[in-house]
Amino acid sequence: LMPKEATRYLELDPWAIVERGFHPEEGEVSESLFSLGNEYMGVRGYFEEGYSGPRLVGAYFNGVFEEYDFHHPQTFKGFATRGTFMVNSVDWLHARLWIDGEQLDLAVSKFTDFERRLDLKTGVLTRSFTWRTQSGKSVRVHFERFLSMAEARLGMQRITLEAVDSPCSLTAETGLDLSLPHMDQGGKNYWTVLRKTIPLGDRRAFVGPDANPTFQGLLLGQTERSRQRVLSSFSLRASAPVAPEAAEAEKLIAGRLALELEPAKALTLEKTVVNCVEKDPAVPDEALLEQGRALLEAHRDTGWDQALAASRAYWDQVWQDLDVVIEGDPENQQGVRYCIFQLHQTYHGQDPHLNVGAKGLTGEAYWGATFWDTETYCLPFYLFNNPQAARNLLLYRYQTLPQALERAVEMDCQGACYPFVTIDGTESCGVWQHGNLEVHIGAGLAYAIRHYVRICDDRDFLYHEGIEMLLQISRYFASRGEWGPRTGQFGMWGVMGADEFHMMVHNNCYTNFMVKKCFEYTLSVLKEMQEKAPQQLAEVTEKVGLEEGEPREWQRMAE
């Protein structure tokens, strides 16, 4: 095992993750730790105003991916040929600030009193510091952001600036940027802009606390190969009257404003962002545009406080239901609450077409893909506090059953071979030692179905989706395993076990035991359905073409 070492630079707090004083050497780690998500989308904790030091600006949408071809030195049957990855998307937090012509960049700017705080109770990320400019001015800067848990497509950003000791000239820019590079794929940008509009005749709008209309912009982009689309639109309000101008580049739209900051008179810029995803290329652009426009109009007058109140009410209920109190151990108290927070903001059962990526929605590592970790390690969390989310995680696997059936054919097997790495249900692991040999994925799914039914007693799921998956998984293992010539026992040959290290192993203990449990549980469900759900049993056996002798053979294999 490779040792991992962590440097403690964050403060202990039972309800927050707090960084006092900037630690640039931990910058990209902090971006991950301070990430936000709401299952639909996620955003890293990067500095929205720009930063010339090491960083990864990342904004992602769950299940929105790009694809590429694997190029193996030699190709054999069963090798995956296509990879997918959750693609870096639109920087909807894009902002730039200048004081007296000097641009804010914490890699080079002088500043004091830096604090960054993620409030676990509310899901709000804040950052504040005092900027000391080269012209000798001091400006207090405060950034806030959150992703709504009440309306998954809604993101909010607020920037507050206040001159400390003397007046100064502020230029501020905020908008949408679709030019982000995907660093894990060589820094390439995978988006084509289909539509870019600022719907104002003279491209100027009066922005103020009571102004109507606000400054608005819209950006529609599409990935190169997968042809998935993201529509991002925003409206901007300011606490003082100002007339923004449009700022544009090839893949950027923004509003830019200029005004004088006076001491003791704070200026607040408030941005409401609506992000809509369409994964089906057959849906017309106009339908997506209309959806985005309607949603932005619906939230036109919502404002920060109202949107936060709705989102906070959601989190209040979460903590009422899920909180774990640990007395006398502040480190574990903070850690457990942070884990609950991250798990819930990554996935809470909103959409059965989505799943839990290995790194959640926090970055590019592990490609935003689903592994067997979901059923084995994540599902138990939801079983006891959110049964619907647990059900939807299993429904994701049912909805990708057709791809698992196709994968089994690629492997010269029968039944369903569930992928080691996936976003859309296809095998996306380019390393054959893992993608072809780690066959325990389906067994973990069968075990998860067993746990779900035992705890949630969802017979409707078991007698429909559950049993169909169990039959096809058992059929796969029956075709994948071998009978030992010396022992006469059935087992899995030429596999890689759950340690993900030793390959081409015969009779790996974990794999064999899990396959045995899969056979036994499938047989027990068949017996139960014969007594309690004969009609559903007849339907599913006809659907999968179950032959009379198959269950008997599975029984013999399990012994």
Coordinates of C-alpha atoms in Angstrom, one line a residue:
L1 CA 0.0 0.0 0.0
M2 CA 1.1 3.5 -0.7
P3 CA 1.3 5.7 2.4
K4 CA -0.7 8.9 2.4
E5 CA 0.2 11.9 4.4
A6 CA -2.0 14.9 5.3
T7 CA -1.0 18.2 6.6
R8 CA -3.5 19.7 9.1
Y9 CA -4.0 23.3 8.3
L10 CA -7.8 23.6 8.8
E11 CA -9.3 24.6 12.1
L12 CA -11.5 22.3 14.2
D13 CA -15.1 23.3 14.1
P14 CA -18.1 21.0 14.7
W15 CA -20.2 22.6 11.9
A16 CA -17.7 24.1 9.5
I17 CA -14.5 23.6 7.5
V18 CA -12.4 26.7 8.2
E19 CA -9.1 28.0 6.8
R20 CA -7.6 31.0 8.5
G21 CA -4.7 32.4 6.7
F22 CA -4.1 31.4 3.1
H23 CA -2.1 28.2 2.5
P24 CA -1.2 28.3 -1.2
E25 CA 0.9 25.0 -0.9
E26 CA -2.5 23.3 -0.2
G27 CA -4.4 25.2 -2.8
E28 CA -5.7 22.4 -5.0
V29 CA -6.4 20.3 -1.9
S30 CA -8.5 23.1 -0.5
E31 CA -10.4 23.5 -3.8
S32 CA -11.5 19.8 -3.4
L33 CA -12.3 20.2 0.3
F34 CA -14.3 23.3 -0.2
S35 CA -16.3 22.0 -3.2
L36 CA -20.0 22.3 -3.4
G37 CA -22.6 20.0 -5.0
N38 CA -26.3 19.2 -5.1
E39 CA -26.3 15.9 -7.1
Y40 CA -27.2 17.7 -10.3
M41 CA -24.0 19.8 -10.5
G42 CA -20.9 20.5 -8.5
V43 CA -18.2 23.2 -8.4
R44 CA -14.7 23.1 -6.9
G45 CA -13.7 25.7 -4.3
Y46 CA -11.6 27.7 -6.6
F47 CA -11.1 31.5 -6.6
E48 CA -13.7 32.8 -9.0
E49 CA -11.8 36.1 -9.5
G50 CA -8.9 34.3 -11.2
Y51 CA -5.6 33.0 -9.7
S52 CA -2.3 32.6 -11.5
G53 CA -1.0 30.0 -9.0
P54 CA -1.6 26.2 -9.2
R55 CA -5.3 25.5 -9.4
L56 CA -8.0 23.5 -11.1
V57 CA -11.1 25.5 -12.0
G58 CA -13.7 22.8 -12.2
A59 CA -17.5 22.9 -12.7
Y60 CA -19.3 19.7 -13.4
F61 CA -22.7 18.2 -14.1
N62 CA -23.5 14.7 -12.9
G63 CA -23.5 12.3 -15.9
V64 CA -22.4 14.9 -18.5
F65 CA -19.4 13.3 -20.2
E66 CA -17.2 13.4 -23.1
E67 CA -15.7 10.3 -24.8
Y68 CA -12.5 9.3 -26.4
D69 CA -10.9 6.2 -28.0
F70 CA -8.6 3.8 -26.2
H71 CA -5.4 2.9 -28.2
H72 CA -4.1 -0.4 -27.0
P73 CA -0.7 -1.7 -28.2
Q74 CA -2.6 -4.9 -29.1
T75 CA -6.3 -5.4 -29.0
F76 CA -8.0 -8.6 -27.9
K77 CA -11.6 -9.6 -27.5
G78 CA -13.2 -7.9 -24.6
F79 CA -10.9 -4.9 -24.4
A80 CA -12.8 -1.7 -23.9
T81 CA -12.5 0.6 -26.9
R82 CA -14.1 3.8 -25.6
G83 CA -13.5 5.8 -22.5
T84 CA -15.8 8.4 -20.9
F85 CA -15.1 11.2 -18.4
M86 CA -17.2 13.8 -16.6
V87 CA -16.2 16.8 -18.6
N88 CA -15.2 20.2 -17.1
S89 CA -18.0 22.6 -18.0
V90 CA -19.0 26.2 -17.7
D91 CA -17.4 28.5 -15.1
W92 CA -20.6 30.1 -14.0
L93 CA -18.8 31.8 -11.1
H94 CA -16.5 33.7 -13.4
A95 CA -15.5 37.1 -12.0
R96 CA -12.6 39.6 -12.3
L97 CA -11.9 42.6 -10.1
W98 CA -9.7 45.7 -10.6
I99 CA -9.0 48.5 -8.1
D100 CA -7.4 51.6 -9.7
G101 CA -6.5 49.5 -12.6
E102 CA -4.8 46.7 -10.5
Q103 CA -6.3 43.2 -11.0
L104 CA -7.0 41.1 -7.9
D105 CA -4.9 37.9 -8.0
L106 CA -4.1 36.3 -4.6
A107 CA -1.0 34.7 -6.1
V108 CA 0.6 38.1 -6.4
S109 CA -1.7 40.6 -4.7
K110 CA -1.1 41.7 -1.1
F111 CA -3.8 40.9 1.4
T112 CA -4.4 40.2 5.1
D113 CA -7.1 38.6 7.3
F114 CA -7.8 35.7 4.9
E115 CA -10.6 33.3 5.9
R116 CA -12.4 30.7 4.0
R117 CA -15.4 28.8 5.6
L118 CA -17.7 26.1 4.4
D119 CA -20.8 26.1 6.6
L120 CA -22.1 22.5 6.8
K121 CA -25.4 23.6 8.2
T122 CA -26.3 25.8 5.2
G123 CA -24.0 24.6 2.4
V124 CA -22.7 28.2 1.9
L125 CA -19.0 28.8 1.1
T126 CA -17.6 32.2 2.1
R127 CA -14.2 33.7 1.7
S128 CA -13.0 37.1 2.9
F129 CA -9.8 39.2 3.1
T130 CA -8.5 42.7 3.0
W131 CA -6.8 43.6 -0.2
R132 CA -4.0 46.1 0.0
T133 CA -3.4 47.6 -3.4
Q134 CA -0.2 48.9 -4.9
S135 CA -1.7 52.4 -4.8
G136 CA -2.0 52.1 -1.0
K137 CA -5.7 51.5 -0.8
S138 CA -7.4 48.9 1.4
V139 CA -10.5 47.1 0.2
R140 CA -12.5 44.5 2.2
V141 CA -13.5 41.7 -0.2
H142 CA -16.1 39.1 0.6
F143 CA -17.2 36.2 -1.7
E144 CA -20.2 33.9 -1.1
R145 CA -21.7 31.1 -3.1
F146 CA -24.0 28.1 -2.8
L147 CA -25.8 25.6 -4.9
S148 CA -29.5 25.4 -4.2
M149 CA -30.8 22.1 -2.7
A150 CA -34.4 23.3 -3.3
E151 CA -33.9 23.9 -7.1
A152 CA -31.0 21.8 -8.4
R153 CA -30.4 23.9 -11.5
L154 CA -29.9 27.1 -9.4
G155 CA -26.6 28.5 -8.3
M156 CA -26.1 31.8 -6.4
Q157 CA -23.0 34.0 -6.1
R158 CA -22.6 37.2 -4.1
I159 CA -19.5 39.6 -4.0
T160 CA -19.3 42.4 -1.5
L161 CA -16.6 45.1 -1.6
E162 CA -16.0 48.0 0.7
A163 CA -13.3 50.6 0.7
V164 CA -11.6 50.7 4.1
D165 CA -9.8 54.0 4.4
S166 CA -10.1 56.0 1.1
P167 CA -12.2 56.1 -2.1
C168 CA -11.0 54.0 -5.0
S169 CA -12.1 53.1 -8.5
L170 CA -13.6 49.6 -9.0
T171 CA -14.1 47.7 -12.2
A172 CA -15.9 44.4 -11.8
E173 CA -16.7 41.7 -14.3
T174 CA -18.9 38.6 -13.8
G175 CA -20.5 36.2 -16.2
L176 CA -20.1 32.7 -17.8
D177 CA -17.0 31.1 -19.2
L178 CA -17.1 27.9 -21.3
S179 CA -13.4 27.9 -22.2
L180 CA -12.3 25.8 -19.2
P181 CA -9.6 23.2 -20.0
H182 CA -10.0 19.6 -18.8
M183 CA -6.6 19.1 -17.2
D184 CA -6.8 15.3 -17.0
Q185 CA -7.1 15.2 -20.8
G186 CA -4.1 17.3 -21.6
G187 CA -5.8 20.7 -20.9
K188 CA -8.1 20.5 -23.8
N189 CA -11.5 22.3 -24.0
Y190 CA -14.3 20.1 -25.3
W191 CA -17.0 22.6 -25.8
T192 CA -18.5 24.3 -28.9
V193 CA -20.6 27.4 -28.3
L194 CA -24.0 27.0 -30.0
R195 CA -25.6 30.2 -28.8
K196 CA -24.4 33.2 -26.9
T197 CA -26.7 36.1 -26.2
I198 CA -27.1 39.2 -24.0
P199 CA -30.7 40.2 -24.8
L200 CA -30.4 43.9 -24.5
G201 CA -30.8 46.3 -27.5
D202 CA -27.9 48.6 -26.6
R203 CA -26.2 46.0 -24.4
R204 CA -26.6 48.2 -21.4
A205 CA -28.9 47.9 -18.5
F206 CA -29.6 49.8 -15.3
V207 CA -28.7 47.6 -12.4
G208 CA -29.6 48.4 -8.9
P209 CA -31.5 47.1 -5.9
D210 CA -34.9 47.9 -7.4
A211 CA -33.9 47.8 -11.0
N212 CA -36.0 45.8 -13.5
P213 CA -34.8 44.4 -15.8
T214 CA -31.5 43.1 -14.5
F215 CA -28.5 42.5 -16.7
Q216 CA -28.8 39.0 -18.2
G217 CA -26.7 36.7 -20.4
L218 CA -27.1 33.2 -21.8
L219 CA -24.6 30.6 -23.1
L220 CA -25.4 27.3 -24.8
G221 CA -22.6 24.8 -25.4
Q222 CA -22.2 21.3 -26.7
T223 CA -19.5 18.6 -26.2
E224 CA -17.6 17.6 -29.3
R225 CA -18.3 13.8 -29.5
S226 CA -21.0 12.9 -27.0
R227 CA -23.1 15.9 -28.1
Q228 CA -24.4 16.6 -24.7
R229 CA -25.4 20.2 -24.0
V230 CA -25.3 22.7 -21.1
L231 CA -27.3 25.9 -21.1
S232 CA -26.1 28.4 -18.6
S233 CA -27.8 31.8 -18.0
F234 CA -27.5 34.5 -15.4
S235 CA -28.9 37.7 -14.1
L236 CA -27.0 40.3 -12.2
R237 CA -28.0 42.9 -9.6
A238 CA -26.0 45.5 -7.8
S239 CA -26.7 47.3 -4.6
A240 CA -25.9 50.7 -6.2
P241 CA -27.1 52.2 -9.6
V242 CA -24.7 51.3 -12.3
A243 CA -24.8 50.7 -16.0
P244 CA -22.9 47.5 -17.0
E245 CA -21.5 46.9 -20.4
A246 CA -21.2 43.6 -22.1
A247 CA -17.8 41.8 -22.1
E248 CA -17.4 39.0 -24.6
A249 CA -14.9 36.5 -25.9
E250 CA -15.3 33.4 -28.0
K251 CA -16.7 31.3 -25.2
L252 CA -17.4 34.0 -22.6
I253 CA -20.2 36.5 -21.8
A254 CA -20.1 38.8 -18.9
G255 CA -21.3 42.1 -17.5
R256 CA -18.6 44.7 -16.7
L257 CA -19.3 47.7 -14.5
A258 CA -17.3 50.6 -13.1
L259 CA -18.0 52.8 -10.2
E260 CA -16.3 54.5 -7.2
L261 CA -16.1 52.8 -3.9
E262 CA -16.5 55.0 -0.8
P263 CA -15.5 54.1 2.7
A264 CA -18.3 52.7 4.9
K265 CA -20.5 52.1 1.8
A266 CA -20.4 48.5 0.8
L267 CA -21.2 47.4 -2.8
T268 CA -22.8 44.1 -3.4
L269 CA -23.0 42.2 -6.7
E270 CA -25.5 39.4 -6.7
K271 CA -25.6 36.8 -9.5
T272 CA -28.4 34.3 -10.1
V273 CA -27.4 31.4 -12.4
V274 CA -29.5 28.8 -13.9
N275 CA -27.8 25.7 -15.5
C276 CA -29.8 23.2 -17.5
V277 CA -28.5 19.9 -19.0
E278 CA -29.7 18.0 -22.0
K279 CA -28.0 14.6 -22.7
D280 CA -30.2 13.6 -25.6
P281 CA -28.9 15.0 -28.9
A282 CA -32.4 14.6 -30.4
V283 CA -33.9 17.3 -28.2
P284 CA -34.0 20.6 -30.2
D285 CA -31.8 23.5 -29.0
E286 CA -34.9 25.7 -28.8
A287 CA -36.5 23.4 -26.2
L288 CA -33.5 23.7 -24.0
L289 CA -33.3 27.4 -24.5
E290 CA -36.9 27.8 -23.6
Q291 CA -36.4 25.7 -20.4
G292 CA -33.5 27.9 -19.3
R293 CA -35.2 31.2 -20.1
A294 CA -38.4 30.2 -18.3
L295 CA -36.4 29.0 -15.2
L296 CA -34.3 32.2 -15.1
E297 CA -37.4 34.3 -15.4
A298 CA -39.0 32.3 -12.6
H299 CA -36.0 33.1 -10.3
R300 CA -35.6 36.7 -11.6
D301 CA -36.8 38.2 -8.4
T302 CA -35.9 35.4 -6.0
G303 CA -32.7 37.1 -4.7
W304 CA -30.0 35.7 -2.5
D305 CA -31.9 35.7 0.8
Q306 CA -35.0 33.9 -0.6
A307 CA -33.0 31.3 -2.5
L308 CA -30.8 30.7 0.6
A309 CA -33.8 30.3 2.9
A310 CA -35.3 27.6 0.6
S311 CA -32.0 25.8 0.4
R312 CA -31.3 26.1 4.1
A313 CA -34.7 24.7 5.0
Y314 CA -33.6 21.6 3.0
W315 CA -30.3 21.3 5.0
D316 CA -32.2 21.9 8.3
Q317 CA -34.2 18.8 7.5
V318 CA -31.2 16.8 6.5
W319 CA -29.4 17.5 9.7
Q320 CA -32.5 16.8 11.8
D321 CA -32.6 13.4 10.2
L322 CA -28.9 12.5 9.7
D323 CA -26.8 14.2 12.3
V324 CA -24.4 12.1 14.3
V325 CA -23.3 13.6 17.6
I326 CA -19.9 12.5 19.0
E327 CA -19.0 13.9 22.5
G328 CA -15.5 14.4 23.5
D329 CA -13.9 13.9 20.1
P330 CA -14.0 17.1 18.1
E331 CA -11.9 15.8 15.2
N332 CA -14.2 12.9 14.5
Q333 CA -17.2 15.0 15.1
Q334 CA -16.1 17.4 12.3
G335 CA -15.1 14.5 10.1
V336 CA -18.3 12.6 10.4
R337 CA -20.4 15.7 9.7
Y338 CA -18.3 16.6 6.7
C339 CA -18.6 13.0 5.3
I340 CA -22.4 13.2 5.7
F341 CA -22.4 16.6 4.0
Q342 CA -20.3 15.4 1.1
L343 CA -22.3 12.2 0.6
H344 CA -25.6 14.0 0.7
Q345 CA -24.6 16.8 -1.7
T346 CA -23.1 14.3 -4.1
Y347 CA -26.2 12.1 -4.2
H348 CA -29.6 12.1 -2.4
G349 CA -31.8 10.2 -4.8
Q350 CA -33.0 13.0 -6.9
D351 CA -32.6 11.2 -10.2
P352 CA -32.3 7.4 -10.8
H353 CA -30.3 8.1 -13.9
L354 CA -27.4 9.5 -11.8
N355 CA -25.0 7.8 -9.5
V356 CA -22.1 8.5 -7.1
G357 CA -18.8 9.1 -8.7
A358 CA -15.7 7.9 -7.0
K359 CA -14.6 11.5 -6.2
G360 CA -18.2 12.8 -6.2
L361 CA -18.5 16.1 -8.0
T362 CA -15.2 17.5 -6.7
G363 CA -12.8 17.1 -9.5
E364 CA -11.4 15.2 -12.5
A365 CA -9.8 12.2 -10.6
Y366 CA -11.4 8.9 -11.5
W367 CA -13.3 10.6 -14.4
G368 CA -16.5 11.2 -12.5
A369 CA -17.2 7.5 -13.0
T370 CA -19.2 5.0 -11.0
F371 CA -17.3 2.0 -9.5
W372 CA -18.4 -1.0 -7.4
D373 CA -17.7 1.3 -4.4
T374 CA -21.3 2.7 -4.8
E375 CA -23.1 -0.5 -3.9
T376 CA -20.4 -1.7 -1.5
Y377 CA -19.6 1.4 0.5
C378 CA -22.1 4.2 -0.3
L379 CA -25.4 2.3 -0.4
P380 CA -25.4 1.4 3.3
F381 CA -25.4 5.1 4.2
Y382 CA -28.6 5.7 2.3
L383 CA -30.3 2.4 3.4
F384 CA -30.8 3.7 6.9
N385 CA -31.6 7.4 6.2
N386 CA -32.9 7.7 2.7
P387 CA -34.5 4.5 1.3
Q388 CA -35.6 6.2 -1.9
A389 CA -32.1 7.2 -2.7
A390 CA -30.9 3.7 -2.1
R391 CA -33.6 2.4 -4.4
N392 CA -32.7 4.9 -7.1
L393 CA -29.0 3.8 -6.9
L394 CA -30.1 0.3 -7.7
L395 CA -32.5 1.5 -10.4
Y396 CA -29.5 3.1 -12.1
R397 CA -28.0 -0.3 -12.4
Y398 CA -31.3 -1.7 -13.7
Q399 CA -31.5 1.1 -16.3
T400 CA -28.0 0.2 -17.5
L401 CA -28.8 -3.6 -17.6
P402 CA -29.0 -3.6 -21.5
Q403 CA -25.3 -2.3 -21.6
A404 CA -24.3 -5.0 -19.1
L405 CA -26.0 -7.7 -21.3
E406 CA -24.0 -6.4 -24.3
R407 CA -20.8 -6.4 -22.3
A408 CA -21.3 -10.1 -21.4
V409 CA -21.5 -10.9 -25.1
E410 CA -18.2 -9.0 -25.7
M411 CA -16.7 -11.2 -23.0
D412 CA -18.0 -14.4 -24.6
C413 CA -20.3 -14.9 -21.7
Q414 CA -24.0 -15.0 -21.0
G415 CA -26.1 -12.8 -18.7
A416 CA -25.1 -9.4 -17.4
C417 CA -21.5 -8.3 -16.9
Y418 CA -21.6 -5.0 -15.1
P419 CA -18.7 -2.6 -15.8
F420 CA -15.8 -1.8 -13.5
V421 CA -15.8 1.8 -14.6
T422 CA -18.8 3.6 -16.1
I423 CA -20.9 6.7 -16.5
D424 CA -23.4 5.6 -19.1
G425 CA -23.4 1.9 -18.3
T426 CA -20.7 0.9 -20.8
E427 CA -17.3 -0.3 -19.7
S428 CA -14.9 2.7 -19.6
C429 CA -11.8 1.1 -18.1
G430 CA -9.0 1.0 -20.6
V431 CA -6.8 -1.2 -18.4
W432 CA -7.9 -4.8 -19.2
Q433 CA -6.5 -6.2 -16.0
H434 CA -9.2 -4.3 -14.2
G435 CA -12.0 -4.0 -16.7
N436 CA -11.9 -7.6 -17.8
L437 CA -10.7 -9.4 -14.6
E438 CA -12.6 -7.7 -11.8
V439 CA -15.7 -9.7 -12.1
H440 CA -17.0 -9.1 -8.5
I441 CA -18.9 -6.0 -9.6
G442 CA -22.1 -7.9 -10.2
A443 CA -21.8 -9.9 -7.0
G444 CA -21.5 -6.6 -5.1
L445 CA -24.7 -5.4 -6.8
A446 CA -26.5 -8.7 -5.9
Y447 CA -25.3 -8.2 -2.3
A448 CA -26.6 -4.7 -2.3
I449 CA -30.0 -5.8 -3.5
R450 CA -30.1 -8.3 -0.7
H451 CA -29.3 -5.7 1.9
Y452 CA -31.8 -3.2 0.5
V453 CA -34.7 -5.7 0.5
R454 CA -33.8 -6.9 4.0
I455 CA -33.8 -3.4 5.5
C456 CA -36.4 -1.6 3.4
D457 CA -38.7 -4.6 2.6
D458 CA -39.3 -3.4 -0.9
R459 CA -40.8 -6.5 -2.5
D460 CA -42.2 -4.5 -5.4
F461 CA -38.6 -3.7 -6.4
L462 CA -37.4 -7.2 -5.7
Y463 CA -40.1 -9.0 -7.7
H464 CA -39.5 -6.7 -10.8
E465 CA -36.2 -5.0 -11.3
G466 CA -34.3 -6.9 -8.5
I467 CA -35.0 -10.4 -9.7
E468 CA -34.3 -9.6 -13.3
M469 CA -30.8 -8.3 -12.4
L470 CA -30.2 -11.2 -10.1
L471 CA -31.0 -13.7 -12.8
Q472 CA -28.8 -12.1 -15.4
I473 CA -25.9 -11.7 -12.9
S474 CA -26.1 -15.3 -11.9
R475 CA -26.3 -16.4 -15.5
Y476 CA -23.1 -14.4 -16.1
F477 CA -21.2 -16.0 -13.2
A478 CA -22.3 -19.4 -14.3
S479 CA -20.8 -18.8 -17.8
R480 CA -17.7 -17.1 -16.5
G481 CA -16.6 -19.6 -13.8
E482 CA -14.9 -23.0 -14.1
W483 CA -15.0 -26.4 -12.5
G484 CA -11.7 -27.3 -10.8
P485 CA -10.2 -30.4 -12.4
R486 CA -8.7 -31.6 -9.1
T487 CA -11.2 -30.4 -6.6
G488 CA -14.4 -30.7 -8.6
Q489 CA -15.5 -27.4 -7.1
F490 CA -16.9 -24.4 -9.1
G491 CA -15.0 -21.1 -8.9
M492 CA -13.9 -18.0 -10.6
W493 CA -10.7 -18.5 -12.6
G494 CA -8.4 -15.8 -14.0
V495 CA -9.7 -12.9 -12.0
M496 CA -8.5 -9.9 -10.0
G497 CA -9.9 -9.7 -6.5
A498 CA -11.1 -6.7 -4.5
D499 CA -7.5 -5.8 -3.5
E500 CA -7.2 -4.7 -7.2
F501 CA -3.5 -5.8 -7.2
H502 CA -3.1 -9.5 -8.0
M503 CA -4.2 -10.5 -11.4
M504 CA -5.1 -13.8 -13.1
V505 CA -5.9 -15.3 -9.8
H506 CA -7.8 -18.6 -9.6
N507 CA -10.4 -18.9 -6.8
N508 CA -9.9 -15.5 -5.2
C509 CA -11.6 -15.9 -1.8
Y510 CA -13.6 -12.7 -1.8
T511 CA -14.8 -13.2 -5.4
N512 CA -15.8 -16.8 -4.9
F513 CA -17.6 -16.1 -1.7
M514 CA -19.6 -13.2 -3.2
V515 CA -20.5 -15.3 -6.3
K516 CA -21.7 -18.1 -4.0
K517 CA -23.8 -15.6 -2.1
C518 CA -25.2 -14.3 -5.4
F519 CA -26.3 -17.8 -6.5
E520 CA -27.8 -18.5 -3.1
Y521 CA -29.7 -15.3 -2.8
T522 CA -31.1 -15.6 -6.4
L523 CA -32.3 -19.1 -5.7
S524 CA -33.9 -18.0 -2.4
V525 CA -35.8 -15.2 -4.2
L526 CA -37.0 -17.6 -6.9
K527 CA -38.3 -19.9 -4.2
E528 CA -40.0 -17.0 -2.4
M529 CA -41.7 -15.8 -5.6
Q530 CA -43.0 -19.2 -6.4
E531 CA -45.0 -19.0 -3.2
K532 CA -45.8 -15.2 -3.0
A533 CA -45.5 -13.8 -6.5
P534 CA -46.0 -16.5 -9.1
Q535 CA -47.4 -14.2 -11.7
Q536 CA -44.4 -11.8 -11.5
L537 CA -42.1 -14.8 -11.6
A538 CA -43.7 -16.2 -14.7
E539 CA -43.3 -12.8 -16.4
V540 CA -39.6 -12.3 -15.5
T541 CA -38.6 -15.9 -16.4
E542 CA -40.3 -15.4 -19.8
K543 CA -38.6 -12.0 -20.2
V544 CA -35.1 -13.3 -19.6
G545 CA -35.7 -16.7 -21.2
L546 CA -34.8 -18.6 -18.0
E547 CA -34.3 -22.3 -18.8
E548 CA -35.6 -24.9 -16.3
G549 CA -32.2 -26.4 -15.6
E550 CA -30.4 -23.1 -14.9
P551 CA -31.4 -22.7 -11.2
R552 CA -30.4 -26.3 -10.5
E553 CA -27.0 -25.7 -12.0
W554 CA -26.6 -22.6 -9.9
Q555 CA -27.4 -24.6 -6.8
R556 CA -24.7 -27.1 -7.7
M557 CA -22.2 -24.3 -8.4
A558 CA -23.0 -22.7 -5.0
E559 CA -22.4 -25.9 -3.0

